[in-house]
Coordinates of C-alpha atoms and ligand atoms in Angstrom, one line a residue:
X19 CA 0.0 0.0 0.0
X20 CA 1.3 3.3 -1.0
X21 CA 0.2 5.7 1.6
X22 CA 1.9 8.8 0.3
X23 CA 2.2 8.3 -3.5
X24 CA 4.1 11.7 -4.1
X25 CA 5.0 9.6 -7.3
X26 CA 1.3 10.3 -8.2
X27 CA 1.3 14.0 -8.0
X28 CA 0.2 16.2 -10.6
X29 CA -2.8 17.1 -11.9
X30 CA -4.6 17.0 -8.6
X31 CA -2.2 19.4 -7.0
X32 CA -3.9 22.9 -8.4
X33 CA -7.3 21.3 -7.4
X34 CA -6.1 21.1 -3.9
X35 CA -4.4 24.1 -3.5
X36 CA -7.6 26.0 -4.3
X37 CA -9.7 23.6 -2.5
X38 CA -7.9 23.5 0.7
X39 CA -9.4 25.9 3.1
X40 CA -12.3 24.2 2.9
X41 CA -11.2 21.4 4.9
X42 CA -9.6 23.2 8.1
X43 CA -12.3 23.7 10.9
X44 CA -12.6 26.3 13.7
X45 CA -15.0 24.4 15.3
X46 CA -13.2 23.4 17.8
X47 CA -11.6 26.7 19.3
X48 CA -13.5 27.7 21.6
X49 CA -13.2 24.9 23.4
X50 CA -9.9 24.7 22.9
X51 CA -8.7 27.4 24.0
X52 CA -10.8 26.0 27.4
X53 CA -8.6 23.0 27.8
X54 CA -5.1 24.3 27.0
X55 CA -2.9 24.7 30.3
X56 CA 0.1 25.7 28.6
X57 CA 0.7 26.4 25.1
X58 CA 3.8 25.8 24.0
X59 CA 5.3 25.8 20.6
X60 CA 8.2 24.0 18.8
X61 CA 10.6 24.1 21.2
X62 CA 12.1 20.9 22.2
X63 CA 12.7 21.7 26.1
X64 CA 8.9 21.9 26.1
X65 CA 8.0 19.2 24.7
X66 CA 5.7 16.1 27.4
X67 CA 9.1 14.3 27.1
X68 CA 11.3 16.9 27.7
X69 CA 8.5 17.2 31.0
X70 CA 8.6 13.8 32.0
X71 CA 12.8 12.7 31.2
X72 CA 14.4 10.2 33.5
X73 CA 18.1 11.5 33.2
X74 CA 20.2 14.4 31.9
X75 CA 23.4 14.0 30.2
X76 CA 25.6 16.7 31.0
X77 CA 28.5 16.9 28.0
X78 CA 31.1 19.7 27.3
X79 CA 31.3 22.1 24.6
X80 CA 34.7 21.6 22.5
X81 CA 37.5 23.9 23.9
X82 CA 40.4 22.4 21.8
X83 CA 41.7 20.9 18.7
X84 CA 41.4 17.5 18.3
X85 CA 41.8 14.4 15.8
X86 CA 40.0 11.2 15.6
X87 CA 39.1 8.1 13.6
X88 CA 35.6 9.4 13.1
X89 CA 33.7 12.2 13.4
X90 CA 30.0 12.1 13.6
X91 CA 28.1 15.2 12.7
X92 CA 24.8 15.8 14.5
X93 CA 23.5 13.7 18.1
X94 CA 20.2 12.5 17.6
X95 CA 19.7 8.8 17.2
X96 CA 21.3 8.2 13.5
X97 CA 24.7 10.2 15.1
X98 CA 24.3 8.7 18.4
X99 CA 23.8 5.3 17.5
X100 CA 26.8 5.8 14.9
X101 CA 28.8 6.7 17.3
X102 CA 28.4 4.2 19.7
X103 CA 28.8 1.4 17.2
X104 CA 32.3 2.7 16.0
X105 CA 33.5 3.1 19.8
X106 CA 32.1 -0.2 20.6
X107 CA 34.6 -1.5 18.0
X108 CA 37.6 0.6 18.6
X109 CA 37.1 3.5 16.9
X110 CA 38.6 7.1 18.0
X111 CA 35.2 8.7 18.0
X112 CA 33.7 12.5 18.5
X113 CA 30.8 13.6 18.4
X114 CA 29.6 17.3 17.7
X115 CA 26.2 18.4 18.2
X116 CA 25.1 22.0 17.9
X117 CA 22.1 22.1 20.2
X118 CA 21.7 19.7 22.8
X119 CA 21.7 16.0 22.3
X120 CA 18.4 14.8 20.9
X121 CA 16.9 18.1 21.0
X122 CA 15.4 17.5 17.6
X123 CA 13.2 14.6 16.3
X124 CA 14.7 12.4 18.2
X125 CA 13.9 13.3 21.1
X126 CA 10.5 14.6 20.6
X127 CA 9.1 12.2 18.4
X128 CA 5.6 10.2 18.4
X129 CA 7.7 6.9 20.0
X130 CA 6.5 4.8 17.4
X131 CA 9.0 2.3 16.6
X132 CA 7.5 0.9 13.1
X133 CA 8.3 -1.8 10.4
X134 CA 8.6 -1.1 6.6
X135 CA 9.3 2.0 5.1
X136 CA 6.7 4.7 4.9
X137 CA 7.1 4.0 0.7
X138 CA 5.7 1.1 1.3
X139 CA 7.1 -2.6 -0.1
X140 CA 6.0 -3.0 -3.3
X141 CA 8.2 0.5 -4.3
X142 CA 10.9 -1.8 -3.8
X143 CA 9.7 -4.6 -5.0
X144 CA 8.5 -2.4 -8.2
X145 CA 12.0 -0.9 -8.2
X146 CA 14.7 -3.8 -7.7
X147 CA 12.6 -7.3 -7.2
X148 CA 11.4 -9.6 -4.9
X149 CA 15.0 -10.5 -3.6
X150 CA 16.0 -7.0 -2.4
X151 CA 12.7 -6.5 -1.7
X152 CA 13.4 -9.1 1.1
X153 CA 16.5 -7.8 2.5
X154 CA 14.9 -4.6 3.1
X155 CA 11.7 -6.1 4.3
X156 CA 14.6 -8.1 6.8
X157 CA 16.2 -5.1 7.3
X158 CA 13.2 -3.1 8.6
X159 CA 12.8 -5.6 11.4
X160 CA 16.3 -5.7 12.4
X161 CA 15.7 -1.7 12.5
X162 CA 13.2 -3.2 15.7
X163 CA 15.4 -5.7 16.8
X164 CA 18.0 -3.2 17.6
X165 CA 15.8 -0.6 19.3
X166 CA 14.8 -3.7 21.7
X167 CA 18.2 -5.0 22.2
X168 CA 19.6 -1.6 23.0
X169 CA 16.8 -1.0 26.0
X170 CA 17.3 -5.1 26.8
X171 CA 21.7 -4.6 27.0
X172 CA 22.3 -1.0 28.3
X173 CA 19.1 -1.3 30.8
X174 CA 17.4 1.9 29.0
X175 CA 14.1 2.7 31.3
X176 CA 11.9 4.4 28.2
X177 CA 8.5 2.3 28.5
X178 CA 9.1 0.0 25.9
X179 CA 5.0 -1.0 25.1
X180 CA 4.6 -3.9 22.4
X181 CA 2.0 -3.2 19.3
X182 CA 1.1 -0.6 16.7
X183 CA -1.7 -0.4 14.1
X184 CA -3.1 1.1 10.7
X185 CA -6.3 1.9 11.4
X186 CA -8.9 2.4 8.3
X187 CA -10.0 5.7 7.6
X188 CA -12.4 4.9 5.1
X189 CA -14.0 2.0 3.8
X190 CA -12.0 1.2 0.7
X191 CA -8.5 1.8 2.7
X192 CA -9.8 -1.8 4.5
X193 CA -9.2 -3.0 1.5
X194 CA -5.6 -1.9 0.9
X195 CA -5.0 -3.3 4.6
X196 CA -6.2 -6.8 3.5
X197 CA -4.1 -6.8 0.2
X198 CA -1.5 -5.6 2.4
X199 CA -1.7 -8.0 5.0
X200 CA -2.1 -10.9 2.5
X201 CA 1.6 -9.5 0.9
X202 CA 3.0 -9.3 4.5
X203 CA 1.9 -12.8 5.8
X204 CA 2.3 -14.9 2.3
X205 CA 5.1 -13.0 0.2
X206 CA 7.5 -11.9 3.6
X207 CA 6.3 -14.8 5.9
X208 CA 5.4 -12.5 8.3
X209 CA 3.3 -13.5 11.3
X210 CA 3.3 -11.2 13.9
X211 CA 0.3 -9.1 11.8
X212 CA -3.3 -9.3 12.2
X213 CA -6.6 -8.2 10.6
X214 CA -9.5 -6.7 12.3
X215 CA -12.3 -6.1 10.9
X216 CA -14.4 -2.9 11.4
X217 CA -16.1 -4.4 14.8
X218 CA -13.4 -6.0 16.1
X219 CA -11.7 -2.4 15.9
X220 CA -14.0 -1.1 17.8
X221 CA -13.2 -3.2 20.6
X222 CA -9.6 -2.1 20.6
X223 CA -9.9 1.6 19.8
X224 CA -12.5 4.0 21.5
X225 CA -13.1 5.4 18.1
X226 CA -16.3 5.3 16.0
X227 CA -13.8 6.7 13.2
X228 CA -12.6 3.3 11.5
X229 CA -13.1 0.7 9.4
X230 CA -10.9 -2.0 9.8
X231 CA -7.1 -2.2 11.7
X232 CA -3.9 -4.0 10.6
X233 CA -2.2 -4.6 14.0
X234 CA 1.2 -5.4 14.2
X235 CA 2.7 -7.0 17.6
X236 CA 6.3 -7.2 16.8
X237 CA 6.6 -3.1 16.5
X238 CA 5.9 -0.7 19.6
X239 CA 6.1 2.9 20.8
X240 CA 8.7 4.1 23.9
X241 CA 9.5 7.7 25.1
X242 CA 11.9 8.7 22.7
X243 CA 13.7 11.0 24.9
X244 CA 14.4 8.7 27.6
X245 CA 16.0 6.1 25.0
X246 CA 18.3 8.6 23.2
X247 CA 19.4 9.6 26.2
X248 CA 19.6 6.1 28.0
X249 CA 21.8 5.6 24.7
X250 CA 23.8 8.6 24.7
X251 CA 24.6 7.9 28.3
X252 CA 26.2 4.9 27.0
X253 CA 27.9 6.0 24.1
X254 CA 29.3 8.9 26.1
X255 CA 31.6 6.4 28.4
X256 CA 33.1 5.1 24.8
X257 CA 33.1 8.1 22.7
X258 CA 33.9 12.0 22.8
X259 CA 30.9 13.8 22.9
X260 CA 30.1 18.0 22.6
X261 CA 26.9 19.6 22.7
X262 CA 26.4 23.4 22.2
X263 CA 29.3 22.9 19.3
X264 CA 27.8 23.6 15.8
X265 CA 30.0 22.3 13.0
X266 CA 30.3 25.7 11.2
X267 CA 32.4 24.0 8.0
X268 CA 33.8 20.9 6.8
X269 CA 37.1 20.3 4.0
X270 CA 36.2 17.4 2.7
X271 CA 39.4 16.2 1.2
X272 CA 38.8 13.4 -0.9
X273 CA 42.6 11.5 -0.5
X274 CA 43.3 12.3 3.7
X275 CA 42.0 13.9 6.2
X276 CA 39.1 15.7 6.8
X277 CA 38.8 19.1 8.4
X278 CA 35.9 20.1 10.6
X279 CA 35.7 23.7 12.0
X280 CA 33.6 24.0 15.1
X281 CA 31.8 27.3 16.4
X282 CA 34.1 29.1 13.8
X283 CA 36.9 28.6 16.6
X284 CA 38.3 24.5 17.0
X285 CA 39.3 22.3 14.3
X286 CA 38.4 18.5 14.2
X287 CA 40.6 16.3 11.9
X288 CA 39.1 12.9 11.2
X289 CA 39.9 9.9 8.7
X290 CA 36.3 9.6 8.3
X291 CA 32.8 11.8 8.5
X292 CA 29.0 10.7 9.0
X293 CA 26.3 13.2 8.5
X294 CA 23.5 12.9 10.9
X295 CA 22.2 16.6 10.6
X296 CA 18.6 15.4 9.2
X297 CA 17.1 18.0 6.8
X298 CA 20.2 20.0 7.6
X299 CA 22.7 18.0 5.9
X300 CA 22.7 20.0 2.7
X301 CA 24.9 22.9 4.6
X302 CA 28.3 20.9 4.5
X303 CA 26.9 19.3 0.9
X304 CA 24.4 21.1 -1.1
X305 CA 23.7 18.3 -3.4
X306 CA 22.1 16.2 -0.6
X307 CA 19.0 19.9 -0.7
X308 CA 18.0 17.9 -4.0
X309 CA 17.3 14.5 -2.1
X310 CA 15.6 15.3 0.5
X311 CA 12.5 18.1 1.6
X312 CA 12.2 19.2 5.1
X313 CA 8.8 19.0 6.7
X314 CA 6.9 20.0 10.4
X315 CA 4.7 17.8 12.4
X316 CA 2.7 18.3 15.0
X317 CA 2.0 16.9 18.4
X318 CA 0.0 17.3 21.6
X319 CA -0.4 15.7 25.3
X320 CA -3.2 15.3 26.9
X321 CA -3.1 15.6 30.7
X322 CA -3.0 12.1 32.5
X323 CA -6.3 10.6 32.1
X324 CA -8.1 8.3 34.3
X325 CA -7.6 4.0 34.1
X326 CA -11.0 3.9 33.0
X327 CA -11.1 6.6 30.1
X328 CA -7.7 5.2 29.3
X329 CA -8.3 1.7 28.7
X330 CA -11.9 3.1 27.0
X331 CA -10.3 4.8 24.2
X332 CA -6.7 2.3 24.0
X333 CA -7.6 -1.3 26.2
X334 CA -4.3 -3.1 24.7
X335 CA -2.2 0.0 24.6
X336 CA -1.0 -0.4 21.2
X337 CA 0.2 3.0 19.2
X338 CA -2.1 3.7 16.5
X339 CA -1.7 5.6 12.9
X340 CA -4.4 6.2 10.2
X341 CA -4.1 5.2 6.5
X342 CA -4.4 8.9 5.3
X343 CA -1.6 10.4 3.3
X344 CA -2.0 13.2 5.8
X345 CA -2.9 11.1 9.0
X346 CA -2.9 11.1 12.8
X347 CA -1.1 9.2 15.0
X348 CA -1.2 8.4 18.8
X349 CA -0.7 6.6 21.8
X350 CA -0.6 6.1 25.4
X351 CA 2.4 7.0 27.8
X352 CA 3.1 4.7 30.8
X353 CA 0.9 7.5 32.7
X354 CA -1.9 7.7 30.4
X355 CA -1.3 10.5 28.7
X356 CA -2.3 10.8 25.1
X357 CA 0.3 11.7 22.3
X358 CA -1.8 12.5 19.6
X359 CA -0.1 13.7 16.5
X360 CA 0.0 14.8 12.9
X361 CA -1.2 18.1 10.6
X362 CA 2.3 17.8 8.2
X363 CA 3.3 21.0 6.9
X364 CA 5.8 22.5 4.2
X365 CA 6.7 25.4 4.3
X366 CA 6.3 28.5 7.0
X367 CA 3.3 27.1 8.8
X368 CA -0.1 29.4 10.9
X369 CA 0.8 27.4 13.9
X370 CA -2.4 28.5 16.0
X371 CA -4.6 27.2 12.7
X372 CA -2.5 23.7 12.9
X373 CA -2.7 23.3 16.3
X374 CA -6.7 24.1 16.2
X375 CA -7.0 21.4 13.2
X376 CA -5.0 19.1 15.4
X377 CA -7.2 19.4 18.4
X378 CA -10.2 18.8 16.3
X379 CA -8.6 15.9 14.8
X380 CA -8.3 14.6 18.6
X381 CA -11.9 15.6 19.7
X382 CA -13.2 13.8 16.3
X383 CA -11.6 11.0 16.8
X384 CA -12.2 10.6 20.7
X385 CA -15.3 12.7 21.4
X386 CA -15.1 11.1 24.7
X387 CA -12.1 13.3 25.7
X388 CA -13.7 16.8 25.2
X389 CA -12.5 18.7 28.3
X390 CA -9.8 16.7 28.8
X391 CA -6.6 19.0 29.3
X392 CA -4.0 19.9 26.5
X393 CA -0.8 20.3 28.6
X394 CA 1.6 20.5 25.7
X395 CA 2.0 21.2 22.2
X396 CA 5.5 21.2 19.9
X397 CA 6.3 20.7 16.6
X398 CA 9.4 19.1 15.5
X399 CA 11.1 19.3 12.2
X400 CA 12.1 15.7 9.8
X401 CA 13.0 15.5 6.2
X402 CA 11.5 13.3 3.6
X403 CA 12.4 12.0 0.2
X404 CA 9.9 12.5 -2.6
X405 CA 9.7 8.7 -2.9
X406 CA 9.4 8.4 0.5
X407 CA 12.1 5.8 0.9
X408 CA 15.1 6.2 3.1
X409 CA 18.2 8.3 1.5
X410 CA 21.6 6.3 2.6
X411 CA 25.1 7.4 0.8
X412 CA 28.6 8.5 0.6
X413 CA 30.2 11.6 -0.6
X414 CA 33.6 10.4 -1.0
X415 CA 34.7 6.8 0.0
X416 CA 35.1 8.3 3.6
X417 CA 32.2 10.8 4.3
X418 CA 28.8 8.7 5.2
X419 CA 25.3 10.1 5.3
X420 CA 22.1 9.0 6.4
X421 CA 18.7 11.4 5.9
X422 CA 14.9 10.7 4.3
X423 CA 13.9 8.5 6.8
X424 CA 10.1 10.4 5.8
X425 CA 8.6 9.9 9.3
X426 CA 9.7 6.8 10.0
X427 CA 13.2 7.5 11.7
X428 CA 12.6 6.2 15.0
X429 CA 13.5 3.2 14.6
X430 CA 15.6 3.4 10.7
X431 CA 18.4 5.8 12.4
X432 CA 19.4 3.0 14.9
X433 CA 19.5 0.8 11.8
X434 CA 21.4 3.6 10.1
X435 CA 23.9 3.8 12.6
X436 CA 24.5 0.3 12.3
X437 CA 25.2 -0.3 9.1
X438 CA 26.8 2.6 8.4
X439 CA 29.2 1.7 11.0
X440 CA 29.4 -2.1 9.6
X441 CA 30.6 0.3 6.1
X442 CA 33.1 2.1 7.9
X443 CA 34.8 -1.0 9.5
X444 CA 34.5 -2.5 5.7
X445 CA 31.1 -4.5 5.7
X446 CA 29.2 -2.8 3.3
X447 CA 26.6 -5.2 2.0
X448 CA 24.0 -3.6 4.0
X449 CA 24.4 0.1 3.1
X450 CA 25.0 0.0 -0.2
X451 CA 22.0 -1.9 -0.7
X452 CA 20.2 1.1 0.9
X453 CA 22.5 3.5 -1.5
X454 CA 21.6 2.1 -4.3
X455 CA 18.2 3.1 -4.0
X456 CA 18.0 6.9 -5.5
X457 CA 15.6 8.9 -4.4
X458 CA 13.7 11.5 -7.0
X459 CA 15.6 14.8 -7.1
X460 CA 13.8 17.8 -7.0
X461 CA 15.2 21.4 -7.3
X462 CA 17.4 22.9 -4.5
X463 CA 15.8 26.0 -5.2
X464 CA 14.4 26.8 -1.8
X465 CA 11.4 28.7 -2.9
X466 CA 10.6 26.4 -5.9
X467 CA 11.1 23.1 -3.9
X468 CA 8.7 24.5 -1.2
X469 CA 6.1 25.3 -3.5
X470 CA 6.3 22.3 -5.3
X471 CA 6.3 20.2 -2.1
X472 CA 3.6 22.5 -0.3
X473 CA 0.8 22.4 -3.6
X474 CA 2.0 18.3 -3.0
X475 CA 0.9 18.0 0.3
X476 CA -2.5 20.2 -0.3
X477 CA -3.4 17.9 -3.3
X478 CA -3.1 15.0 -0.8
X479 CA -5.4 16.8 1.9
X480 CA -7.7 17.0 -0.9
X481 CA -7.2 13.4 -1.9
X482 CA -7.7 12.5 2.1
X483 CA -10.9 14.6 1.7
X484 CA -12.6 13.6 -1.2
X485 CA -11.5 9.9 -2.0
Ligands
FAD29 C1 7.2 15.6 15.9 C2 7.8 14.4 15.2 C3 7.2 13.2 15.3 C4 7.7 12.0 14.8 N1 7.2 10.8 15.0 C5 7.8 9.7 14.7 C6 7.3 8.4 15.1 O1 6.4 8.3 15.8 N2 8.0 7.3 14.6 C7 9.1 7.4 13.8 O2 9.6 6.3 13.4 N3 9.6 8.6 13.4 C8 9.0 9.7 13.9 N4 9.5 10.9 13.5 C9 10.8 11.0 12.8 C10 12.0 10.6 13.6 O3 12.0 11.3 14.8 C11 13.3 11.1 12.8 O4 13.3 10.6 11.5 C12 14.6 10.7 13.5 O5 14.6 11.0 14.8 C13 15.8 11.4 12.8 O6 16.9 11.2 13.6 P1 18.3 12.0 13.2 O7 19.3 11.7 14.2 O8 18.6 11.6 11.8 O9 17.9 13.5 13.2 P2 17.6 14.5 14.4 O10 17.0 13.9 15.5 O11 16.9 15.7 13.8 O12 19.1 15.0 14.8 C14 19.9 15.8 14.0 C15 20.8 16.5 14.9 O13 21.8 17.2 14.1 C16 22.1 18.4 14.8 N5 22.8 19.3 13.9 C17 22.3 20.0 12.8 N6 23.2 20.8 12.2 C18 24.4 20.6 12.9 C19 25.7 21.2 12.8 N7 26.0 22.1 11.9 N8 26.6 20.8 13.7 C20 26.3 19.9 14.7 N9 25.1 19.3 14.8 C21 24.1 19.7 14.0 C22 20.8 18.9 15.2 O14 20.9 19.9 16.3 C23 20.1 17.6 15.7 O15 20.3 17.4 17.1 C24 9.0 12.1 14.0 C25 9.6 13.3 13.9 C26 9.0 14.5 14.5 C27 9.7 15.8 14.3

């Protein structure tokens, strides 16, 4: 099932554009504005997570010059994980990070830790055949396995919770879940997947909203905080780790060494450089703006609600998203909040008008939970390739980078750092199986390319809306 065809774009997009104020309501403000305790925007250190983190990792800023075997670019999961992989092995490792270690998407994610890709299977299978098709499939779960055996081996408290579903917005998206779940179980062997129908849904989300749900028990949702810093704590006794120091410019030097400049003041040499900067990767490469398109998403806590209207509206705790191209997704924290998510935009967004579409989103979907409190709201920033498949590749034979993961990251940058680490110590089967596959370039023109990808994302509003 392709959920976000942006190979399908076109005609549909002008239609949209005009169309689209006709789908955002008001009608939920005013009560809005009754419910909301705080209102917070985009910033990470007020995000429910950032509210409710179990440690702190306290790291210097870089005073000195220094050389090393590698250095990673960027600490959220893809350079964190990176980074502790190398160490593990050997590896004279430092890690630069301009903010504050998963101060971006991952730390202030939905916690869903998914299987696939968001492109969907049969891109690949369309794309390079059944037998790549398969590693990748493999792959994907191994992107699982490592988040698990990460929180199992380094003891990482961040509420591991098995089970996620695709719910069916509308009737005829059932029946993409059943062709997918009929290509999961008998092409891939899968059997950790099963098919509800629209009754049996009910029983397992509070929601009059759906028509059918593909639930998956092998996947699961965590507080994404807690485990990039449970890992970082980890990878900060093997590596050499900065925060508050912004890589300002790289020399890439195709036959030696590599030199970094840090806050426009220290130099870093290193044999070997990994770009972990997300949708910011383009500044130290400007061919990598053609790959990928940066997008916002949007997400809000609920205060803690009660056992009983907890297990109403979630009874087996699962995470939930919808089949939409533009959907929502949620789930339940250890203390019953409710992390409800999703309103993608391109572009600058109206904030207040997103956050107002999101609430009614959460008051459609659990009518139940009017008056319930809003304590936070954030939005977070990810990038996304116009196939919607992961962007994996080098630069030179020693500079690495990892970006496009189109939502899906949680768990595909701890896969990413493990394989990219595997290419650095010489094993690259895995990578380059990811590099091979190209993603569709699109102008680096800012303006152009956030047009283009803005019109894209209002024509598949529309399509939510009218199909
Ligand atoms: C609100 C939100 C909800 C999401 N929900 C989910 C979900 O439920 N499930 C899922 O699978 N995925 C989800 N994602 C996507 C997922 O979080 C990301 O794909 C993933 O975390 C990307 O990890 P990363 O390490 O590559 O990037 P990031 O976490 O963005 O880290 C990049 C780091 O690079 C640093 N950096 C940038 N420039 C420099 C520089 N010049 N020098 C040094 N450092 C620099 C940044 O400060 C940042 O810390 C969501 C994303 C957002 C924003």
């Amino acid at each position: 099932m392709n959920r976000r065809d942006f190979l399908k774009l076109g005609v549909g997009m002008g239609v949209g554009f005009a169309g689209s104020k006709l789908i955002s309501s008001n009608n939920s403000s005013a009560l809005l504005d009754k419910v909301i305790v705080e209102f917070y925007t985009g910033h990470s250190s007020n995000t429910y997570y950032f509210d409710s983190q179990n440690s702190h990792i306290e790291l210097p800023i870089l005073a000195e010059d220094l050389s090393c075997d590698v250095c990673v670019v960027g600490g959220g999961l893809t350079g964190v994980s990176t980074a502790l992989k190398l160490a593990e092995r050997g590896y004279k490792v430092v890690l630069l990070e301009a903010q504050n270690i998963a101060g971006q998407a991952s730390g202030m994610n939905g916690g869903q830790v998914l299987t696939a890709y968001e492109c969907g299977m049969e891109y690949f299978e369309d794309k390079f055949g059944d037998k790549i098709a398969k590693q990748l499939w493999s792959l994907s779960l191994q992107a699982i396995d490592i988040v698990k055996s990460n929180i199992k081996n380094y003891n990482i408290n961040c509420s591991w919770q098995s089970g996620t579903g695709i719910a069916a917005y509308k009737e005829k998206h059932f029946a993409a879940l059943q062709e997918e779940y009929a290509i999961m179980t008998e092409k891939y062997g899968y059997t950790q997947v099963e098919l509800y129908d629209k009754p049996q849904t009910r029983t397992l989300i509070g929601s009059d909203q759906y028509y059918g749900l593909l639930y998956d028990r092998f996947s699961g949702h965590i507080h994404p905080l807690n485990y990039a810093l449970g890992l970082s704590q980890i990878c900060k006794q093997k590596a050499q780790m900065f925060t508050k120091s912004r890589v300002t410019e790289i020399k890439f030097n195709q036959a030696g060494v590599h030199h970094l400049t840090i806050n426009g003041k220290h130099q870093v040499k290193a044999k070997f450089v990994v770009l972990a900067c997300n949708y910011q990767n383009s500044l130290f490469a400007p061919e990598l703006a053609y790959k990928v398109v940066k997008f916002d998403t949007y997400v809000m806590a609920t205060e803690s609600l009660s056992p009983s209207l907890a297990h109403e509206i979630l009874p087996n705790r699962m995470a939930v998203f919808d089949s939409r191209n533009i959907m929502n997704y949620y789930r339940l924290t250890e203390q019953n909040n409710l992390i409800f998510g999703g309103g993608d935009t391109f572009g600058k967004p109206d904030v207040p008008q997103v956050q107002k579409s999101l609430y009614n989103d959460l008051i459609n979907t659990f009518p139940q939970l009017a008056g319930v409190k809003v304590k936070n709201f954030w939005y977070g920033a990810d990038s996304m390739t116009l196939n919607l498949a992961p962007n994996f590749g080098r630069l030179y034979d020693t500079v690495y980078y990892a970006q496009g993961y189109s939502g899906q990251g949680l768990a595909l940058s701890n896969l990413a750092g493990q394989i990219i680490a595997d290419a650095i110590i010489g094993q690259s089967e895995k990578f380059d199986i990811f590099a091979a596959i190209k993603p569709l370039e699109i102008t680096n023109i800012g303006v152009i390319q956030q047009a283009f990808v803005k019109m894209g994302s209002y024509y598949f509003r529309m399509k939510d809306y009218f199909e």
